Amino acid sequence: MKRTILLLLALYLTSATSFSQTKKTAIDKKVSELLSKMTIEEKVGQMTQMTVTGFEVKGQAGVFDMVKLREGIQNYHIGSILNVPNPGAPTIQKWKEVLTTINNEANKTRLKIPVLYGIDAIHGSSYTAGATLFPQQIGIAATFNTDIAKRGAEISAYETRASSIPWVFSPDLDLPRNPSWSRMWESFGEDAYLSSQMGVAMVEGFEGKDVGSKYNVASCMKHYIGYGSTTTGKDRTPSIIPERVLRQFDLTIYQAAIKAGAKSIMVSSGEINGTPVHASKHLITTILKNELGFSGVVVTDWKDIIYLYTRHKVAENNRDAVKKAVLAGIDMSMVPEDYSFYTDLLDLVAKGEVPMSRIDDAVSRILRMKFEVNLFESNSADLKDYPKFGSQEFIDVAYNAAAESITLLKNKAAILPLSKTEKILVTGPTANSMKYLNGGWSYNWQGENSEKYAAYKFKIPEAVENKIGKTNVFYTAGADLEKEDDAEILKAVALAQDASKIILCLGEKNYTETPGDISNLYLSQPQIKLALALSKLNKPIVLILNEGRPRIISDFEDKMEAVLQCYLPGNEGARALVDILYGEVNPSGRLPYNYPRYTNSLEKYNRKYTESLGDEEQNNDAQYQKSYSPQYEFGTGLSYTSFEYSNLTVDKSQISHSDSVTVTIDVTNTGKRAGKEAVLLYLSDKVASITPEVKALKRFEKISLAPNETKKVTFTLNQKDLQFVGEDLKWIAEDGTFTIQIGNQTKDFILK
């Protein structure tokens, strides 16, 4: 029987592979035939992407100027449009009108090539009114649950297709090395393995088994590469990253997503070692296209070819910039507000400075993706096919994602969960705001419209009132995020007199990209003043952090009885948070980054040994501060129950360079509540020719345990897990001892 099942499975896999190959061959044939019919003008037009706002009637939000639209599609043959019409977040009905208008115009062209529409669906179909908004990526990372990442992407794809849009600029695979970077919350945190696993889950969720399905979309990995590693921490500023480091960490994330089938990739706006990535043939063509075999579309970020000469100063003018970028391997230019790319590239081809082979390669990739997403057959949604849009089923998934992301960092004397009979003061500048729960890329670029579009969702004070009754809740803002207001602090202090406990909500405004740049990683001064003033009352304070990056709280953290990190939990965040505060949900999130204690102590968890000098410092007669002392370490996350790790086993004490290692561990819920635990496996290479990391995450699994229940968790490590990139830029595993750590358990094995 078992043999029969295996044979049937093999036949199914062979059949599926054969079908996939047949479909690919058919698409390649269509691409080749269509390409052979195209003029150079039509080809260059396909490489041109414009913003939808450039085609609107001036002063009339969301209304097309048909003369401009006709010019773009008929005269310039544009292949793609992006962005959201003014004033933002159309309904699915309005989106259908927008896409129908665009594609009706495209159908009047000689070859009737449809326009590919792309959108920033960052945490749900976030530019569509009524769509389901999930936690931002940093919160999804904190769940340590790839099923949540995948399911969220599936729902985002469904609701984006319901908006008649087949292409999303997600997931974000940046690996941030500076916590002050304004796009940290768009990433999966500081670990390359966690990021790669979450990225794969999202790509699979977006694209499914058939990206051309009416319920799937093409994904766009971003921002290739090194974007999150700015030395200053400011957006779009230079990075210095040795290629060895780039290959060992950053590149592995993209490699995993490419293997998962991601159809497109967006290039980083930054520069690495003095070379803007948009101008780097080494990174885009040699490594991405040739070495990694990426066959999808390479698209620029906003205006980034133009910026090669206006900002980076590596090109003399726009024409020179276009030449550099296209020869580097760019397939599509997010121009996005004029036709300079089109006119300059036409001239470059005419004068032989850019070969037709490069143009044909780029256009073939673009046409292939259009065929893959089934754009030639169906380019606007039949709204009857999407009955679950914004449904309770989808909202429940977003709620669960928020609940599993929220991370309990401190719970002194088990102050949490709270009692429903106590009077509570809810205060702090982030408490009463939907835009602070959602962050940027929510209904519009900076997320300013969340108050309007998510007005029917609970904010934190409302969620507490709904839980324990209005008469038990006092609320005042207590402080502004930026402006100092002593009168407001005094008001909060006065209200606190009648409360048993204080829920203090601190964090950041909504932002992304350059508007989110900061010069001080500490929480703002008005918030620190509020926290210190309330702490003098000697009443228990539960600190709620609602922030996109870890803002330093060491000035007052010791005066807080409990600390919860919410990140940017989305529309269902307040409900999930309050259910955790009152014990109806057991927290299970874990930090996806080190939370720094000081601005000049920003070491990552997978630091080198020289970054951890402490009691073993050789100068024992000297006074010094420990090098490594984060406020909370990567992977920190408390629960209302307790988990015990035992019986760590490794199936081999010594392995060869062709062996894998099977690791098992028993995890027991020793408390009185059911709970979820993210089981993290770290590996340490004890000695290596390139200084090894203290530890590196290699596997994780989220499990659920009832009280007194034990589960055996099994992991398999392969040879790649033991390797690092050497000076010759090749992966290598060296003989020696490796240590596995899971919880408080460790075990060694030898590679020989």
Short mmCIF file of N, CA and C in Angstrom, two decimals, residues 267-397:
data_model
loop_
_atom_site.label_atom_id
_atom_site.label_comp_id
_atom_site.label_asym_id
_atom_site.label_seq_id
_atom_site.Cartn_x
_atom_site.Cartn_y
_atom_site.Cartn_z
N VAL A 267 14.85 47.38 -7.10
CA VAL A 267 16.24 47.67 -6.78
C VAL A 267 16.34 48.73 -5.68
N SER A 268 17.34 48.59 -4.86
CA SER A 268 17.59 49.51 -3.75
C SER A 268 17.91 50.92 -4.24
N SER A 269 17.39 51.91 -3.51
CA SER A 269 17.66 53.31 -3.83
C SER A 269 19.04 53.74 -3.35
N GLY A 270 19.71 52.89 -2.61
CA GLY A 270 20.97 53.28 -1.99
C GLY A 270 22.19 52.97 -2.84
N GLU A 271 23.34 53.12 -2.21
CA GLU A 271 24.61 52.79 -2.84
C GLU A 271 25.41 51.91 -1.90
N ILE A 272 26.24 51.05 -2.48
CA ILE A 272 27.11 50.18 -1.69
C ILE A 272 28.55 50.42 -2.10
N ASN A 273 29.36 50.79 -1.14
CA ASN A 273 30.78 51.02 -1.40
C ASN A 273 31.01 52.01 -2.53
N GLY A 274 30.12 53.01 -2.62
CA GLY A 274 30.29 54.08 -3.60
C GLY A 274 29.61 53.86 -4.93
N THR A 275 28.97 52.69 -5.13
CA THR A 275 28.28 52.43 -6.39
C THR A 275 26.78 52.34 -6.14
N PRO A 276 25.98 53.23 -6.74
CA PRO A 276 24.52 53.09 -6.62
C PRO A 276 24.10 51.74 -7.19
N VAL A 277 23.21 51.05 -6.50
CA VAL A 277 22.82 49.72 -6.96
C VAL A 277 22.17 49.78 -8.33
N HIS A 278 21.45 50.86 -8.63
CA HIS A 278 20.82 50.98 -9.94
C HIS A 278 21.83 51.08 -11.08
N ALA A 279 23.07 51.34 -10.76
CA ALA A 279 24.11 51.45 -11.79
C ALA A 279 25.10 50.28 -11.74
N SER A 280 24.79 49.26 -10.93
CA SER A 280 25.75 48.17 -10.71
C SER A 280 25.44 46.95 -11.57
N LYS A 281 26.16 46.80 -12.65
CA LYS A 281 26.02 45.61 -13.49
C LYS A 281 26.46 44.36 -12.73
N HIS A 282 27.42 44.53 -11.86
CA HIS A 282 27.92 43.39 -11.07
C HIS A 282 26.80 42.81 -10.20
N LEU A 283 26.05 43.69 -9.53
CA LEU A 283 25.00 43.21 -8.63
C LEU A 283 23.74 42.76 -9.39
N ILE A 284 23.35 43.51 -10.43
CA ILE A 284 22.08 43.23 -11.10
C ILE A 284 22.22 42.13 -12.15
N THR A 285 23.23 42.21 -12.98
CA THR A 285 23.36 41.23 -14.06
C THR A 285 24.24 40.05 -13.66
N THR A 286 25.46 40.33 -13.21
CA THR A 286 26.39 39.23 -12.92
C THR A 286 25.87 38.34 -11.79
N ILE A 287 25.44 38.96 -10.68
CA ILE A 287 25.00 38.14 -9.54
C ILE A 287 23.53 37.76 -9.64
N LEU A 288 22.64 38.75 -9.76
CA LEU A 288 21.21 38.46 -9.70
C LEU A 288 20.74 37.63 -10.89
N LYS A 289 21.02 38.11 -12.09
CA LYS A 289 20.48 37.44 -13.27
C LYS A 289 21.29 36.21 -13.67
N ASN A 290 22.61 36.33 -13.67
CA ASN A 290 23.43 35.22 -14.16
C ASN A 290 23.71 34.18 -13.07
N GLU A 291 24.20 34.64 -11.93
CA GLU A 291 24.58 33.69 -10.88
C GLU A 291 23.37 33.06 -10.20
N LEU A 292 22.39 33.88 -9.84
CA LEU A 292 21.20 33.35 -9.16
C LEU A 292 20.13 32.89 -10.15
N GLY A 293 20.31 33.19 -11.42
CA GLY A 293 19.37 32.72 -12.42
C GLY A 293 18.01 33.38 -12.36
N PHE A 294 17.95 34.62 -11.89
CA PHE A 294 16.66 35.30 -11.79
C PHE A 294 16.15 35.66 -13.17
N SER A 295 14.98 35.15 -13.52
CA SER A 295 14.44 35.35 -14.87
C SER A 295 13.27 36.32 -14.89
N GLY A 296 12.96 36.94 -13.73
CA GLY A 296 11.83 37.86 -13.65
C GLY A 296 12.20 39.28 -14.01
N VAL A 297 11.31 40.19 -13.66
CA VAL A 297 11.44 41.61 -14.03
C VAL A 297 12.21 42.36 -12.94
N VAL A 298 13.19 43.16 -13.36
CA VAL A 298 13.93 44.03 -12.45
C VAL A 298 13.41 45.45 -12.65
N VAL A 299 12.75 45.98 -11.62
CA VAL A 299 12.15 47.30 -11.71
C VAL A 299 12.88 48.26 -10.77
N THR A 300 12.96 49.52 -11.16
CA THR A 300 13.60 50.52 -10.30
C THR A 300 12.64 50.93 -9.18
N ASP A 301 13.15 51.65 -8.21
CA ASP A 301 12.30 52.35 -7.26
C ASP A 301 12.04 53.75 -7.83
N TRP A 302 11.27 54.51 -7.10
CA TRP A 302 10.75 55.82 -7.53
C TRP A 302 11.88 56.78 -7.97
N LYS A 303 11.89 57.14 -9.23
CA LYS A 303 12.81 58.13 -9.81
C LYS A 303 14.29 57.74 -9.71
N ASP A 304 14.60 56.49 -9.44
CA ASP A 304 15.99 56.19 -9.08
C ASP A 304 16.97 56.21 -10.25
N ILE A 305 16.50 56.16 -11.47
CA ILE A 305 17.42 56.39 -12.58
C ILE A 305 17.73 57.88 -12.68
N ILE A 306 16.70 58.71 -12.54
CA ILE A 306 16.91 60.16 -12.52
C ILE A 306 17.90 60.54 -11.41
N TYR A 307 17.76 59.89 -10.26
CA TYR A 307 18.62 60.22 -9.11
C TYR A 307 20.09 59.86 -9.33
N LEU A 308 20.38 59.03 -10.32
CA LEU A 308 21.78 58.70 -10.59
C LEU A 308 22.58 59.95 -10.95
N TYR A 309 21.89 60.93 -11.55
CA TYR A 309 22.63 62.16 -11.85
C TYR A 309 22.26 63.32 -10.92
N THR A 310 21.02 63.35 -10.41
CA THR A 310 20.65 64.48 -9.55
C THR A 310 21.13 64.31 -8.11
N ARG A 311 21.23 63.07 -7.63
CA ARG A 311 21.64 62.82 -6.25
C ARG A 311 23.00 62.14 -6.14
N HIS A 312 23.12 61.03 -6.85
CA HIS A 312 24.34 60.22 -6.70
C HIS A 312 25.54 60.81 -7.43
N LYS A 313 25.27 61.57 -8.48
CA LYS A 313 26.34 62.24 -9.25
C LYS A 313 27.29 61.25 -9.93
N VAL A 314 26.76 60.11 -10.38
CA VAL A 314 27.59 59.18 -11.15
C VAL A 314 27.27 59.26 -12.64
N ALA A 315 26.28 60.09 -13.00
CA ALA A 315 25.92 60.31 -14.40
C ALA A 315 25.89 61.80 -14.67
N GLU A 316 26.24 62.18 -15.89
CA GLU A 316 26.30 63.61 -16.24
C GLU A 316 24.92 64.21 -16.45
N ASN A 317 23.99 63.39 -16.92
CA ASN A 317 22.65 63.87 -17.22
C ASN A 317 21.70 62.68 -17.24
N ASN A 318 20.44 62.91 -17.56
CA ASN A 318 19.46 61.82 -17.54
C ASN A 318 19.78 60.75 -18.58
N ARG A 319 20.23 61.19 -19.75
CA ARG A 319 20.56 60.23 -20.81
C ARG A 319 21.67 59.28 -20.36
N ASP A 320 22.69 59.84 -19.73
CA ASP A 320 23.80 59.04 -19.22
C ASP A 320 23.31 58.09 -18.13
N ALA A 321 22.39 58.57 -17.29
CA ALA A 321 21.85 57.75 -16.21
C ALA A 321 21.05 56.58 -16.77
N VAL A 322 20.23 56.83 -17.78
CA VAL A 322 19.44 55.77 -18.40
C VAL A 322 20.36 54.70 -18.99
N LYS A 323 21.41 55.15 -19.66
CA LYS A 323 22.36 54.22 -20.26
C LYS A 323 23.00 53.32 -19.19
N LYS A 324 23.47 53.92 -18.12
CA LYS A 324 24.11 53.15 -17.06
C LYS A 324 23.15 52.13 -16.45
N ALA A 325 21.92 52.56 -16.17
CA ALA A 325 20.97 51.68 -15.49
C ALA A 325 20.52 50.53 -16.38
N VAL A 326 20.21 50.81 -17.63
CA VAL A 326 19.74 49.75 -18.53
C VAL A 326 20.85 48.76 -18.82
N LEU A 327 22.06 49.26 -19.03
CA LEU A 327 23.19 48.35 -19.25
C LEU A 327 23.54 47.57 -17.99
N ALA A 328 23.22 48.12 -16.83
CA ALA A 328 23.44 47.39 -15.58
C ALA A 328 22.48 46.22 -15.44
N GLY A 329 21.30 46.33 -16.10
CA GLY A 329 20.35 45.23 -16.06
C GLY A 329 18.94 45.61 -15.67
N ILE A 330 18.66 46.91 -15.55
CA ILE A 330 17.30 47.35 -15.24
C ILE A 330 16.36 47.02 -16.40
N ASP A 331 15.20 46.45 -16.08
CA ASP A 331 14.21 46.09 -17.11
C ASP A 331 13.09 47.11 -17.22
N MET A 332 12.69 47.70 -16.09
CA MET A 332 11.58 48.64 -16.09
C MET A 332 11.92 49.82 -15.21
N SER A 333 11.65 51.04 -15.71
CA SER A 333 11.95 52.26 -14.98
C SER A 333 10.69 52.85 -14.38
N MET A 334 10.66 52.95 -13.04
CA MET A 334 9.60 53.68 -12.35
C MET A 334 9.95 55.15 -12.50
N VAL A 335 9.64 55.72 -13.66
CA VAL A 335 10.20 57.02 -14.03
C VAL A 335 9.89 58.11 -12.99
N PRO A 336 8.68 58.36 -12.52
CA PRO A 336 7.37 57.91 -12.96
C PRO A 336 6.49 59.07 -13.40
N GLU A 337 7.08 60.27 -13.58
CA GLU A 337 6.25 61.46 -13.79
C GLU A 337 6.49 62.16 -15.13
N ASP A 338 7.40 61.64 -15.95
CA ASP A 338 7.63 62.23 -17.27
C ASP A 338 8.10 61.12 -18.21
N TYR A 339 8.39 61.48 -19.44
CA TYR A 339 8.78 60.47 -20.43
C TYR A 339 10.26 60.55 -20.77
N SER A 340 11.05 61.07 -19.84
CA SER A 340 12.49 61.23 -20.09
C SER A 340 13.18 59.89 -20.32
N PHE A 341 12.79 58.88 -19.58
CA PHE A 341 13.40 57.55 -19.77
C PHE A 341 13.12 57.05 -21.18
N TYR A 342 11.89 57.17 -21.61
CA TYR A 342 11.48 56.69 -22.94
C TYR A 342 12.26 57.39 -24.04
N THR A 343 12.29 58.70 -24.02
CA THR A 343 12.94 59.45 -25.11
C THR A 343 14.45 59.23 -25.12
N ASP A 344 15.05 59.20 -23.93
CA ASP A 344 16.51 59.01 -23.88
C ASP A 344 16.90 57.59 -24.27
N LEU A 345 16.12 56.59 -23.86
CA LEU A 345 16.47 55.21 -24.22
C LEU A 345 16.29 54.99 -25.72
N LEU A 346 15.27 55.56 -26.30
CA LEU A 346 15.11 55.46 -27.76
C LEU A 346 16.33 56.01 -28.49
N ASP A 347 16.81 57.13 -28.03
CA ASP A 347 17.98 57.76 -28.65
C ASP A 347 19.23 56.90 -28.45
N LEU A 348 19.37 56.32 -27.28
CA LEU A 348 20.54 55.46 -26.99
C LEU A 348 20.55 54.22 -27.88
N VAL A 349 19.39 53.65 -28.12
CA VAL A 349 19.30 52.48 -29.00
C VAL A 349 19.58 52.89 -30.44
N ALA A 350 19.00 54.00 -30.85
CA ALA A 350 19.20 54.48 -32.23
C ALA A 350 20.66 54.73 -32.53
N LYS A 351 21.41 55.20 -31.55
CA LYS A 351 22.83 55.51 -31.75
C LYS A 351 23.74 54.34 -31.40
N GLY A 352 23.16 53.17 -31.09
CA GLY A 352 23.95 51.97 -30.84
C GLY A 352 24.63 51.92 -29.49
N GLU A 353 24.25 52.80 -28.58
CA GLU A 353 24.90 52.81 -27.26
C GLU A 353 24.27 51.80 -26.29
N VAL A 354 23.05 51.39 -26.57
CA VAL A 354 22.41 50.30 -25.84
C VAL A 354 21.97 49.27 -26.88
N PRO A 355 22.46 48.04 -26.79
CA PRO A 355 22.15 47.05 -27.84
C PRO A 355 20.71 46.57 -27.78
N MET A 356 20.17 46.17 -28.95
CA MET A 356 18.81 45.64 -29.00
C MET A 356 18.67 44.38 -28.14
N SER A 357 19.74 43.64 -28.01
CA SER A 357 19.67 42.42 -27.20
C SER A 357 19.30 42.73 -25.76
N ARG A 358 19.77 43.85 -25.23
CA ARG A 358 19.44 44.25 -23.86
C ARG A 358 17.97 44.66 -23.77
N ILE A 359 17.49 45.38 -24.79
CA ILE A 359 16.08 45.78 -24.84
C ILE A 359 15.19 44.55 -24.94
N ASP A 360 15.53 43.64 -25.83
CA ASP A 360 14.71 42.44 -26.02
C ASP A 360 14.68 41.58 -24.76
N ASP A 361 15.79 41.51 -24.07
CA ASP A 361 15.82 40.76 -22.80
C ASP A 361 14.85 41.38 -21.80
N ALA A 362 14.92 42.71 -21.65
CA ALA A 362 14.06 43.40 -20.69
C ALA A 362 12.58 43.24 -21.05
N VAL A 363 12.25 43.45 -22.31
CA VAL A 363 10.85 43.40 -22.74
C VAL A 363 10.32 41.97 -22.66
N SER A 364 11.15 40.99 -22.97
CA SER A 364 10.73 39.59 -22.84
C SER A 364 10.34 39.27 -21.40
N ARG A 365 11.11 39.78 -20.44
CA ARG A 365 10.80 39.54 -19.03
C ARG A 365 9.47 40.18 -18.64
N ILE A 366 9.25 41.39 -19.13
CA ILE A 366 8.01 42.12 -18.81
C ILE A 366 6.81 41.41 -19.44
N LEU A 367 6.91 41.04 -20.72
CA LEU A 367 5.81 40.36 -21.38
C LEU A 367 5.53 39.00 -20.72
N ARG A 368 6.59 38.31 -20.35
CA ARG A 368 6.41 37.01 -19.70
C ARG A 368 5.59 37.15 -18.43
N MET A 369 5.90 38.18 -17.62
CA MET A 369 5.14 38.36 -16.39
C MET A 369 3.70 38.71 -16.70
N LYS A 370 3.47 39.49 -17.75
CA LYS A 370 2.09 39.82 -18.12
C LYS A 370 1.30 38.58 -18.53
N PHE A 371 1.96 37.68 -19.24
CA PHE A 371 1.29 36.42 -19.59
C PHE A 371 1.10 35.55 -18.35
N GLU A 372 2.09 35.52 -17.48
CA GLU A 372 2.01 34.67 -16.28
C GLU A 372 0.88 35.07 -15.35
N VAL A 373 0.61 36.38 -15.23
CA VAL A 373 -0.49 36.82 -14.37
C VAL A 373 -1.82 36.84 -15.13
N ASN A 374 -1.80 36.31 -16.35
CA ASN A 374 -3.02 36.14 -17.15
C ASN A 374 -3.63 37.47 -17.56
N LEU A 375 -2.79 38.47 -17.76
CA LEU A 375 -3.27 39.82 -18.04
C LEU A 375 -3.92 39.93 -19.42
N PHE A 376 -3.46 39.11 -20.37
CA PHE A 376 -4.01 39.17 -21.72
C PHE A 376 -5.43 38.61 -21.78
N GLU A 377 -5.78 37.77 -20.81
CA GLU A 377 -7.11 37.15 -20.79
C GLU A 377 -8.07 37.89 -19.88
N SER A 378 -7.55 38.39 -18.76
CA SER A 378 -8.43 39.02 -17.77
C SER A 378 -7.68 40.14 -17.07
N ASN A 379 -8.14 41.38 -17.24
CA ASN A 379 -7.42 42.48 -16.62
C ASN A 379 -8.30 43.38 -15.76
N SER A 380 -9.49 42.91 -15.41
CA SER A 380 -10.27 43.58 -14.36
C SER A 380 -11.12 42.54 -13.67
N ALA A 381 -11.38 42.75 -12.40
CA ALA A 381 -12.02 41.74 -11.57
C ALA A 381 -13.52 41.68 -11.80
N ASP A 382 -14.07 40.46 -11.75
CA ASP A 382 -15.51 40.27 -11.63
C ASP A 382 -15.80 40.26 -10.13
N LEU A 383 -16.39 41.30 -9.63
CA LEU A 383 -16.50 41.47 -8.18
C LEU A 383 -17.32 40.37 -7.52
N LYS A 384 -18.14 39.66 -8.29
CA LYS A 384 -18.90 38.53 -7.72
C LYS A 384 -17.98 37.40 -7.29
N ASP A 385 -16.74 37.38 -7.82
CA ASP A 385 -15.79 36.31 -7.49
C ASP A 385 -15.11 36.52 -6.14
N TYR A 386 -15.42 37.64 -5.49
CA TYR A 386 -14.67 37.98 -4.26
C TYR A 386 -15.62 38.25 -3.08
N PRO A 387 -16.43 37.27 -2.73
CA PRO A 387 -17.39 37.48 -1.63
C PRO A 387 -16.74 37.62 -0.27
N LYS A 388 -15.50 37.17 -0.15
CA LYS A 388 -14.83 37.23 1.16
C LYS A 388 -14.05 38.52 1.38
N PHE A 389 -14.09 39.43 0.41
CA PHE A 389 -13.35 40.69 0.57
C PHE A 389 -13.76 41.38 1.87
N GLY A 390 -12.79 41.70 2.72
CA GLY A 390 -13.07 42.39 3.98
C GLY A 390 -13.95 41.60 4.94
N SER A 391 -14.01 40.30 4.77
CA SER A 391 -14.92 39.45 5.54
C SER A 391 -14.45 39.24 6.97
N GLN A 392 -15.36 38.76 7.80
CA GLN A 392 -15.00 38.43 9.18
C GLN A 392 -13.95 37.33 9.22
N GLU A 393 -14.03 36.40 8.28
CA GLU A 393 -13.02 35.35 8.20
C GLU A 393 -11.62 35.94 8.06
N PHE A 394 -11.48 36.92 7.16
CA PHE A 394 -10.18 37.55 6.94
C PHE A 394 -9.78 38.41 8.14
N ILE A 395 -10.75 39.12 8.72
CA ILE A 395 -10.46 39.94 9.90
C ILE A 395 -9.95 39.08 11.05
N ASP A 396 -10.52 37.89 11.20
CA ASP A 396 -10.08 36.98 12.27
C ASP A 396 -8.62 36.56 12.07
N VAL A 397 -8.22 36.38 10.82
CA VAL A 397 -6.82 36.02 10.53
C VAL A 397 -5.89 37.18 10.91
#
